[in-house]
XYZ file of C-alpha atoms in Angstrom:
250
model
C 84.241 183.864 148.762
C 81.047 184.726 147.974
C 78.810 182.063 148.194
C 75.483 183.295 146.286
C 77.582 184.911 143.252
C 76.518 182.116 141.229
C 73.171 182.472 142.205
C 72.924 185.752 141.688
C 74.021 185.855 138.128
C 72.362 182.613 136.793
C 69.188 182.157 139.761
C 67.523 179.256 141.137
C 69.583 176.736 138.958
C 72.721 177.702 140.571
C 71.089 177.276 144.157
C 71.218 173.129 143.245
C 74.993 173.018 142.106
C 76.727 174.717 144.836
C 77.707 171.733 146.622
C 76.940 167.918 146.925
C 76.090 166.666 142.837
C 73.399 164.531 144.508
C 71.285 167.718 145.386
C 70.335 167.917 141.494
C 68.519 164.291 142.010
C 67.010 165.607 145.266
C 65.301 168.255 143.880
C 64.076 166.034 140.952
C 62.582 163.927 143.710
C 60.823 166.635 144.960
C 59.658 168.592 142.067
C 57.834 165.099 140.719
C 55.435 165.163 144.065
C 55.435 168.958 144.346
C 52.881 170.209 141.978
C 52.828 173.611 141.529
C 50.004 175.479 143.231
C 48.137 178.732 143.581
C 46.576 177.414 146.430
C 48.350 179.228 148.849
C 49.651 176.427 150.192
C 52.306 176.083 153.187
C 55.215 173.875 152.780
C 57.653 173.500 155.833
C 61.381 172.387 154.932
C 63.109 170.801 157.953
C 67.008 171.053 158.056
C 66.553 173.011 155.205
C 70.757 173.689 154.387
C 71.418 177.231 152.036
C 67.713 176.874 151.347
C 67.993 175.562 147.660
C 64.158 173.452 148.069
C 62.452 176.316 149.811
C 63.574 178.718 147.445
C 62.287 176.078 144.461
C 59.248 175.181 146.626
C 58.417 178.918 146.367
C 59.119 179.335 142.632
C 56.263 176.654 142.231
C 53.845 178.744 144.147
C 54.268 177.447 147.849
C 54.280 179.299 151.211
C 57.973 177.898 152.303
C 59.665 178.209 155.534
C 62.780 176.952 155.944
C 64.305 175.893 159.165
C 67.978 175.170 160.143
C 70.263 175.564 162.932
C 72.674 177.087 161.523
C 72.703 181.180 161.515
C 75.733 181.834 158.470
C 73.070 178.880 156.189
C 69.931 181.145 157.097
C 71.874 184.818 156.191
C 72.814 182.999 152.778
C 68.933 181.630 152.495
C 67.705 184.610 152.337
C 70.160 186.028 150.569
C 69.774 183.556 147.401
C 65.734 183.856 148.186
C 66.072 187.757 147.189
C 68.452 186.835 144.247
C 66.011 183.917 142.913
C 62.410 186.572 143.348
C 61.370 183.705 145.994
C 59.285 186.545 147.754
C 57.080 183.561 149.792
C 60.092 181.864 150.725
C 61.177 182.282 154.658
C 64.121 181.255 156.633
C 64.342 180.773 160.799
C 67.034 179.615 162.696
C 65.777 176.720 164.502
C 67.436 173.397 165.710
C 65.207 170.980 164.192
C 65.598 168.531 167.430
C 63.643 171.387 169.312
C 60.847 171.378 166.806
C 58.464 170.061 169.019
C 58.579 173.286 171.366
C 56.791 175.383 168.352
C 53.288 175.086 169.357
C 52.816 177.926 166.521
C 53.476 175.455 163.793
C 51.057 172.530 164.488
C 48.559 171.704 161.866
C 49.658 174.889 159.543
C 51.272 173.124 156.529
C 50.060 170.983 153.671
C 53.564 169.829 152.913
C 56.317 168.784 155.188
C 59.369 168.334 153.558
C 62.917 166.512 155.241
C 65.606 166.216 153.020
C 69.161 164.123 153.925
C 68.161 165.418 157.092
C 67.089 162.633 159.723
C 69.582 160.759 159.833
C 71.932 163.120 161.635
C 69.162 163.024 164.679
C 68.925 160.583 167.416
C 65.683 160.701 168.226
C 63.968 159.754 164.410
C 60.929 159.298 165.934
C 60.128 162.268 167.812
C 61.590 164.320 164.831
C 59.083 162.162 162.676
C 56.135 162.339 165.071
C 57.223 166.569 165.207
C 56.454 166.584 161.939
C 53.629 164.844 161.287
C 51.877 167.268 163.716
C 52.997 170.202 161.851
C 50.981 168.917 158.934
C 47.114 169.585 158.148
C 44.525 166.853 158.229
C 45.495 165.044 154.771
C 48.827 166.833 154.674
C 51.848 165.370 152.965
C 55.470 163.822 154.351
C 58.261 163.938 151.347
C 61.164 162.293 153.069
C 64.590 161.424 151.954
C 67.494 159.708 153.832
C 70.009 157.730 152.544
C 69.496 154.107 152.148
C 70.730 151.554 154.343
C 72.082 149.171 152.007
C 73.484 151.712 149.485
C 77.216 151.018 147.915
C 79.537 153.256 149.451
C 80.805 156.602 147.634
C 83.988 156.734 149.355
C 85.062 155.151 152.614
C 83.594 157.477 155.117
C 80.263 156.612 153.856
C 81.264 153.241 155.932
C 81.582 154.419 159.049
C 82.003 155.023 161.481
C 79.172 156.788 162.636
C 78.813 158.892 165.424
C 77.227 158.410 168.256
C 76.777 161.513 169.407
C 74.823 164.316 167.462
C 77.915 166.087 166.634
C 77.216 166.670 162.355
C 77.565 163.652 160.613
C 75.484 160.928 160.560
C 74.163 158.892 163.368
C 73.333 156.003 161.350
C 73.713 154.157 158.090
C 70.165 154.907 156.803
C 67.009 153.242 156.349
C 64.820 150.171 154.999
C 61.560 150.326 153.467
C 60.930 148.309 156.373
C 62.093 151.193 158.966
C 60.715 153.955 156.940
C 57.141 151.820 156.823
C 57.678 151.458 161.134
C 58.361 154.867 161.489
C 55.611 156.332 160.115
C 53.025 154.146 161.689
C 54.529 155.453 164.949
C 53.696 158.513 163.862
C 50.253 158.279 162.472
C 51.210 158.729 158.623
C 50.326 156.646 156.260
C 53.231 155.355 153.493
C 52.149 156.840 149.680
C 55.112 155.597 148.099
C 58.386 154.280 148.896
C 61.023 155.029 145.689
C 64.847 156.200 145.607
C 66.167 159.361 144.044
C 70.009 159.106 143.380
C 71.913 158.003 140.233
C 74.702 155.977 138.954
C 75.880 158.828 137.580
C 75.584 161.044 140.160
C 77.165 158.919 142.408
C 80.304 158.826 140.397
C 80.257 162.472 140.031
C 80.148 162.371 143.372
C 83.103 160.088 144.011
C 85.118 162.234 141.540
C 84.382 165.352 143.613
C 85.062 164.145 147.164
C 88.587 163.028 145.661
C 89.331 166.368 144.182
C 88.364 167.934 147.304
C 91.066 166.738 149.359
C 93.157 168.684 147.101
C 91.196 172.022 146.549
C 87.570 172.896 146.793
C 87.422 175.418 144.846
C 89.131 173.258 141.791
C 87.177 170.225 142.550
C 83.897 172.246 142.105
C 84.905 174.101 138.752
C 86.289 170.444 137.628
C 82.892 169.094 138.536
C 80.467 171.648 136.989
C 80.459 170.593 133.374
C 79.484 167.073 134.282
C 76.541 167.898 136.650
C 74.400 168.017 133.417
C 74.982 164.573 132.665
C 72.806 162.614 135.580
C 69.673 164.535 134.422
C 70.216 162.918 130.572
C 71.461 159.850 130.858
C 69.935 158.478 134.781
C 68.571 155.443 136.156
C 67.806 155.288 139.745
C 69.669 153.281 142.386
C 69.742 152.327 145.383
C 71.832 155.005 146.891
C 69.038 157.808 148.358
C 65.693 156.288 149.329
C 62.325 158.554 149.314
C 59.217 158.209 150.987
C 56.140 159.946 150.520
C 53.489 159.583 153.669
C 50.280 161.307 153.807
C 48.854 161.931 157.600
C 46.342 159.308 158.772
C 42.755 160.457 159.179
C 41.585 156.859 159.598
């Protein structure tokens, strides 16, 4: 199946409804504290999936380089980059948990950005402290993970959780409490501390995971009409929480 066919008939909007409903509130989160810019400034998106927030990032006028481990997610990347006109948008196969080994990327980007991402790595803080030295002097963290008291979607969302780094998640999520500790470890300083998935969504959700143990492909098409619903008729809950940190220059 071709997976950027969508993509390439409709363009970026079909980049955030391939998958998981939730990535529409994601990229909401994002686009708020991602002003566009003709700055030629460099954003950095690590874990970065099929690329759907670099190739966005881009369309708003950033420098975006995408990293992931995964080879097949970086060929499609680029793939929907071309499709969207993303020309500034960049994709390198990188395991995120190595990031600390590119001395090339230290203090080069205004924005950092970690989506649903860190919690599927062991070692949080050295991820965290990674990328707070890839950012500039007054350079920007946006940061989401899910939260640690959210209300479960379906029963794996209970555990367990692995203890190895094997794909899934290594833990729950986070506190304000844990997001606030690890950034002081890390020498950023917390903007704001919101969350940035929906009732809605979250049902959607639900919905789709149960159709999907029957058929992808029919859960999906099932799914797509109601993906425009979250956007009119949201409230946020406590399912996804965000944090914005800026890098300490105190």
């Amino acid at each position: 199946m071709d997976r950027s066919a969508l993509v390439r008939l409709v363009g970026f909007p079909a980049t955030l409804v391939h998958g998981d409903p939730l990535v529409l509130d994601r990229w909401f989160w994002l686009k708020a504290r991602l002003p566009k810019t003709r700055n030629d400034e460099r954003l950095l998106d690590v874990g970065c999936g099929t690329g759907a927030f670099s190739i966005g990032a881009a369309l708003r006028g950033y420098r975006a380089l995408g990293l992931s481990w995964d080879e097949r997610n970086q060929f499609v990347a680029n793939e929907r980059a071309t499709y969207c006109k993303a020309s500034s948008a960049q994709f390198e196969v990188l395991d995120i948990r190595e990031l600390d080994r590119r001395a090339d990327l230290v203090g080069g980007f205004d924005v950092v950005v970690c989506l649903e991402t860190i919690e599927h790595v062991m070692e949080d803080l050295k991820l965290m402290r990674t990328m707070a030295r890839c950012m500039k002097p007054g350079g920007r963290l946006l940061l989401t993970a899910p939260y640690l008291l959210y209300r479960a979607i379906s029963p794996g969302d209970m555990g367990p959780f692995s203890t190895i780094e094997d794909g899934w998640h290594v833990r729950r999520g986070y506190s304000r409490v844990m997001l606030e500790e690890l950034c002081e470890y890390s020498g950023l300083k917390v903007e704001r501390i919101s969350y940035c998935s929906g009732y809605f969504s979250q049902k959607v959700t639900a919905v789709m995971r149960c159709l999907s143990t029957i058929n992808l492909v029919l859960a999906w098409t099932l799914i797509l009409p109601l993906r425009a619903l979250p956007p009119l008729l949201e409230s946020h809950h406590h399912g996804t929480i965000g944090l914005a940190a800026l890098l300490d220059l105190s």
